[in-house]
Each structure stands twice: as structure tokens, then as C-alpha cells.
């Protein structure tokens, strides 16, 4: 299995309370397995507040819905041993 790396990392975002925000991270290979999103070191699951998806096989996206002050912090995307933060 090829080593999947981060091709295009996360970008810092500034949003207003109540808005949605989307983070994107592009990886080198499709169907990357060992993938994880975190907010403030807490692993995120796909649910009504966090939408986690993959576009075109390589672009992993995280949308945080209706953000609040409690959502301020570091977002981390990890694939295998590689990470990107914003």
C-alpha cells in the first residue's frame, strides 16, 4: 500500500459565530485509510454538527456547522504519520 501524504494542507479560517466553516486537505492517493479529524485534540465523528466527507477521492473535507465560541481552537487532519493543522 503506498504511503499517503498531505499534498495541500489546511488553511486557517476566521468565521462568525453561528456560521458553518469547511476545512479541506488534499492527500496524495485515493481511498486513504488511516484518516482522522480532530478539534482541540478531540477526535471528530460524522454527525449533525460535523460533516466529514471525501471529494474526488483525494480531498478530505470537514464542515463544522453553526460554530460557537467553544469551537475555537486547532483543527488537525491526520493521515497515517502525516498531519496538517489550522
CSV table of N, CA and C in Angstrom, one decimal:
chain,number,residue,atom,x,y,z
A,1,UNK,N,0.8,-1.2,0.0
A,1,UNK,CA,0.0,0.0,0.0
A,1,UNK,C,0.9,1.2,0.0
A,2,UNK,N,0.6,2.2,-0.9
A,2,UNK,CA,1.5,3.4,-1.0
A,2,UNK,C,1.4,4.3,0.2
A,3,UNK,N,2.4,5.0,0.6
A,3,UNK,CA,2.4,5.9,1.7
A,3,UNK,C,1.6,7.1,1.3
A,4,UNK,N,0.5,7.4,1.9
A,4,UNK,CA,-0.3,8.5,1.6
A,4,UNK,C,0.2,9.8,2.4
A,5,UNK,N,0.5,10.9,1.6
A,5,UNK,CA,1.0,12.1,2.2
A,5,UNK,C,0.0,13.2,2.0
A,6,UNK,N,0.2,14.3,2.8
A,6,UNK,CA,-0.6,15.5,2.6
A,6,UNK,C,0.0,16.3,1.5
A,7,UNK,N,-0.8,16.6,0.4
A,7,UNK,CA,-0.4,17.4,-0.7
A,7,UNK,C,-0.7,18.8,-0.5
A,8,UNK,N,-1.9,19.1,0.0
A,8,UNK,CA,-2.3,20.5,0.2
A,8,UNK,C,-2.9,20.6,1.6
A,9,UNK,N,-2.3,21.3,2.5
A,9,UNK,CA,-2.7,21.3,3.9
A,9,UNK,C,-3.9,22.2,4.2
A,10,UNK,N,-4.3,22.2,5.5
A,10,UNK,CA,-5.4,23.0,6.0
A,10,UNK,C,-5.0,24.5,6.0
A,11,UNK,N,-6.0,25.4,5.9
A,11,UNK,CA,-5.8,26.8,5.9
A,11,UNK,C,-6.5,27.3,7.1
A,12,UNK,N,-5.9,28.3,7.8
A,12,UNK,CA,-6.6,29.0,9.0
A,12,UNK,C,-7.8,29.7,8.5
A,13,UNK,N,-8.9,29.6,9.3
A,13,UNK,CA,-10.2,30.2,8.9
A,13,UNK,C,-10.6,31.1,10.1
A,14,UNK,N,-11.3,32.2,9.7
A,14,UNK,CA,-11.9,33.1,10.7
A,14,UNK,C,-13.4,33.1,10.3
A,15,UNK,N,-14.3,32.8,11.2
A,15,UNK,CA,-15.7,32.8,10.9
A,15,UNK,C,-16.5,33.4,12.1
A,16,UNK,N,-17.7,33.8,11.7
A,16,UNK,CA,-18.6,34.4,12.8
A,16,UNK,C,-19.4,33.3,13.5
A,17,UNK,N,-19.7,33.6,14.7
A,17,UNK,CA,-20.5,32.6,15.5
A,17,UNK,C,-21.8,32.3,14.8
A,18,UNK,N,-22.2,31.1,14.7
A,18,UNK,CA,-23.4,30.7,14.0
A,18,UNK,C,-23.2,30.3,12.6
A,19,UNK,N,-22.1,30.6,12.0
A,19,UNK,CA,-21.8,30.2,10.6
A,19,UNK,C,-21.2,28.8,10.5
A,20,UNK,N,-21.2,28.3,9.3
A,20,UNK,CA,-20.5,27.0,9.0
A,20,UNK,C,-19.1,27.3,8.5
A,21,UNK,N,-18.2,26.4,8.7
A,21,UNK,CA,-16.9,26.5,8.2
A,21,UNK,C,-16.4,25.2,7.7
A,22,UNK,N,-15.7,25.2,6.5
A,22,UNK,CA,-15.2,24.0,5.9
A,22,UNK,C,-13.7,24.0,5.8
A,23,UNK,N,-13.1,23.0,6.2
A,23,UNK,CA,-11.7,22.8,6.1
A,23,UNK,C,-11.4,21.7,5.1
A,24,UNK,N,-10.4,21.9,4.2
A,24,UNK,CA,-10.1,20.9,3.2
A,24,UNK,C,-8.6,20.5,3.2
A,25,UNK,N,-8.3,19.3,3.0
A,25,UNK,CA,-7.0,18.8,3.0
A,25,UNK,C,-6.9,17.8,1.8
A,26,UNK,N,-5.9,18.0,0.9
A,26,UNK,CA,-5.7,17.1,-0.2
A,26,UNK,C,-4.6,16.1,0.1
A,27,UNK,N,-4.9,14.8,-0.2
A,27,UNK,CA,-3.9,13.8,0.0
A,27,UNK,C,-3.4,13.2,-1.3
A,28,UNK,N,-2.3,12.5,-1.3
A,28,UNK,CA,-1.6,12.0,-2.5
A,28,UNK,C,-2.3,10.9,-3.2
A,29,UNK,N,-3.1,10.1,-2.5
A,29,UNK,CA,-3.7,8.9,-3.1
A,29,UNK,C,-5.1,8.8,-2.7
A,30,UNK,N,-5.9,8.2,-3.6
A,30,UNK,CA,-7.3,8.0,-3.3
A,30,UNK,C,-7.5,6.8,-2.3
A,31,UNK,N,-8.7,6.8,-1.7
A,31,UNK,CA,-9.0,5.7,-0.7
A,31,UNK,C,-8.1,5.6,0.5
A,32,UNK,N,-7.6,6.8,0.9
A,32,UNK,CA,-6.7,6.8,2.1
A,32,UNK,C,-7.5,6.2,3.3
A,33,UNK,N,-6.8,5.3,4.0
A,33,UNK,CA,-7.5,4.7,5.2
A,33,UNK,C,-7.3,5.4,6.4
A,34,UNK,N,-6.2,5.3,7.1
A,34,UNK,CA,-5.9,5.8,8.4
A,34,UNK,C,-6.1,7.3,8.5
A,35,UNK,N,-7.3,7.8,8.4
A,35,UNK,CA,-7.6,9.2,8.4
A,35,UNK,C,-8.4,9.7,9.6
A,36,UNK,N,-8.0,10.8,10.2
A,36,UNK,CA,-8.7,11.3,11.4
A,36,UNK,C,-8.7,12.8,11.4
A,37,UNK,N,-9.9,13.3,11.8
A,37,UNK,CA,-10.0,14.8,12.1
A,37,UNK,C,-10.1,15.0,13.6
A,38,UNK,N,-9.5,16.1,14.0
A,38,UNK,CA,-9.6,16.4,15.5
A,38,UNK,C,-9.9,17.9,15.6
A,39,UNK,N,-10.6,18.3,16.7
A,39,UNK,CA,-10.8,19.7,17.1
A,39,UNK,C,-10.3,19.8,18.5
A,40,UNK,N,-9.3,20.6,18.8
A,40,UNK,CA,-8.7,20.7,20.1
A,40,UNK,C,-8.4,19.3,20.7
A,41,UNK,N,-7.7,18.5,19.9
A,41,UNK,CA,-7.3,17.2,20.3
A,41,UNK,C,-8.4,16.2,20.6
A,42,UNK,N,-9.6,16.5,20.2
A,42,UNK,CA,-10.8,15.6,20.4
A,42,UNK,C,-11.1,15.0,19.0
A,43,UNK,N,-11.1,13.7,18.8
A,43,UNK,CA,-11.5,13.1,17.6
A,43,UNK,C,-12.9,13.4,17.2
A,44,UNK,N,-13.1,13.8,15.9
A,44,UNK,CA,-14.5,14.1,15.5
A,44,UNK,C,-15.1,13.0,14.7
A,45,UNK,N,-16.4,12.8,14.9
A,45,UNK,CA,-17.2,11.8,14.1
A,45,UNK,C,-18.1,12.5,13.2
A,46,UNK,N,-18.6,11.8,12.2
A,46,UNK,CA,-19.5,12.4,11.2
A,46,UNK,C,-20.9,12.4,11.9
A,47,UNK,N,-21.5,13.6,12.1
A,47,UNK,CA,-22.8,13.7,12.8
A,47,UNK,C,-23.5,15.0,12.3
A,48,UNK,N,-24.5,15.4,13.0
A,48,UNK,CA,-25.3,16.6,12.5
A,48,UNK,C,-24.5,17.9,12.7
A,49,UNK,N,-23.5,17.9,13.6
A,49,UNK,CA,-22.7,19.1,13.7
A,49,UNK,C,-21.4,19.1,13.0
A,50,UNK,N,-20.9,17.9,12.6
A,50,UNK,CA,-19.6,17.8,11.9
A,50,UNK,C,-19.8,16.9,10.7
A,51,UNK,N,-19.7,17.5,9.5
A,51,UNK,CA,-19.8,16.7,8.3
A,51,UNK,C,-18.4,16.4,7.7
A,52,UNK,N,-18.1,15.1,7.7
A,52,UNK,CA,-16.8,14.6,7.2
A,52,UNK,C,-17.0,13.9,5.9
A,53,UNK,N,-16.3,14.3,4.9
A,53,UNK,CA,-16.5,13.7,3.6
A,53,UNK,C,-15.3,13.7,2.8
A,54,UNK,N,-15.3,13.0,1.6
A,54,UNK,CA,-14.2,12.9,0.7
A,54,UNK,C,-14.7,13.3,-0.7
A,55,UNK,N,-14.0,14.3,-1.3
A,55,UNK,CA,-14.4,14.7,-2.7
A,55,UNK,C,-13.3,14.3,-3.7
A,56,UNK,N,-13.8,13.7,-4.8
A,56,UNK,CA,-12.9,13.3,-5.8
A,56,UNK,C,-11.8,12.4,-5.3
A,57,UNK,N,-12.1,11.6,-4.3
A,57,UNK,CA,-11.2,10.6,-3.8
A,57,UNK,C,-10.0,11.1,-3.0
A,58,UNK,N,-9.6,12.3,-3.2
A,58,UNK,CA,-8.3,12.8,-2.5
A,58,UNK,C,-8.5,14.0,-1.6
A,59,UNK,N,-9.6,14.7,-1.8
A,59,UNK,CA,-9.8,15.9,-1.0
A,59,UNK,C,-10.8,15.6,0.2
A,60,UNK,N,-10.2,15.6,1.4
A,60,UNK,CA,-10.9,15.3,2.6
A,60,UNK,C,-11.4,16.6,3.2
A,61,UNK,N,-12.7,16.6,3.5
A,61,UNK,CA,-13.3,17.9,4.0
A,61,UNK,C,-14.0,17.6,5.3
A,62,UNK,N,-13.9,18.7,6.2
A,62,UNK,CA,-14.6,18.7,7.4
A,62,UNK,C,-15.4,20.0,7.5
A,63,UNK,N,-16.7,19.9,7.7
A,63,UNK,CA,-17.5,21.1,7.8
A,63,UNK,C,-18.1,21.1,9.3
A,64,UNK,N,-17.8,22.2,10.0
A,64,UNK,CA,-18.3,22.4,11.3
A,64,UNK,C,-19.5,23.3,11.2
A,65,UNK,N,-20.7,22.8,11.6
A,65,UNK,CA,-21.9,23.5,11.4
A,65,UNK,C,-22.2,24.4,12.6
A,66,UNK,N,-22.7,25.7,12.3
A,66,UNK,CA,-23.1,26.6,13.4
A,66,UNK,C,-22.1,26.7,14.5
A,67,UNK,N,-20.9,27.1,14.2
A,67,UNK,CA,-19.9,27.2,15.2
A,67,UNK,C,-20.2,28.1,16.3
A,68,UNK,N,-19.6,27.8,17.5
A,68,UNK,CA,-19.8,28.7,18.7
A,68,UNK,C,-18.4,29.0,19.2
A,69,UNK,N,-18.3,29.8,20.2
A,69,UNK,CA,-17.0,30.1,20.8
A,69,UNK,C,-16.3,28.9,21.3
A,70,UNK,N,-17.0,27.9,21.7
A,70,UNK,CA,-16.4,26.6,22.2
A,70,UNK,C,-15.6,25.9,21.1
A,71,UNK,N,-15.9,26.3,19.8
A,71,UNK,CA,-15.3,25.6,18.7
A,71,UNK,C,-13.9,26.2,18.3
A,72,UNK,N,-13.5,27.3,19.0
A,72,UNK,CA,-12.3,28.0,18.7
A,72,UNK,C,-11.2,27.0,19.1
A,73,UNK,N,-10.2,26.9,18.3
A,73,UNK,CA,-9.1,26.0,18.6
A,73,UNK,C,-8.4,25.4,17.3
A,74,UNK,N,-7.6,24.5,17.5
A,74,UNK,CA,-6.8,23.9,16.4
A,74,UNK,C,-7.6,22.7,15.8
A,75,UNK,N,-7.7,22.7,14.5
A,75,UNK,CA,-8.3,21.6,13.8
A,75,UNK,C,-7.1,20.9,13.2
A,76,UNK,N,-7.1,19.5,13.4
A,76,UNK,CA,-6.0,18.7,12.9
A,76,UNK,C,-6.5,17.6,12.0
A,77,UNK,N,-5.9,17.5,10.8
A,77,UNK,CA,-6.2,16.4,9.9
A,77,UNK,C,-5.0,15.5,9.9
A,78,UNK,N,-5.2,14.2,10.1
A,78,UNK,CA,-4.1,13.2,10.1
A,78,UNK,C,-4.4,12.1,9.1
A,79,UNK,N,-3.3,11.7,8.4
A,79,UNK,CA,-3.4,10.5,7.5
A,79,UNK,C,-2.1,9.8,7.8
A,80,UNK,N,-2.2,8.6,8.4
A,80,UNK,CA,-1.0,7.8,8.8
A,80,UNK,C,-0.2,8.7,9.7
A,81,UNK,N,1.1,8.8,9.4
A,81,UNK,CA,2.0,9.6,10.3
A,81,UNK,C,2.0,11.1,9.9
A,82,UNK,N,1.3,11.5,8.9
A,82,UNK,CA,1.3,12.9,8.4
A,82,UNK,C,0.2,13.7,9.0
A,83,UNK,N,0.4,15.0,9.4
A,83,UNK,CA,-0.7,15.8,9.9
A,83,UNK,C,-0.6,17.2,9.2
A,84,UNK,N,-1.8,17.9,9.3
A,84,UNK,CA,-1.9,19.3,8.9
A,84,UNK,C,-2.8,19.9,10.0
A,85,UNK,N,-2.4,21.2,10.4
A,85,UNK,CA,-3.3,21.8,11.4
A,85,UNK,C,-3.6,23.3,10.9
A,86,UNK,N,-4.7,23.8,11.5
A,86,UNK,CA,-5.1,25.1,11.2
A,86,UNK,C,-5.8,25.7,12.4
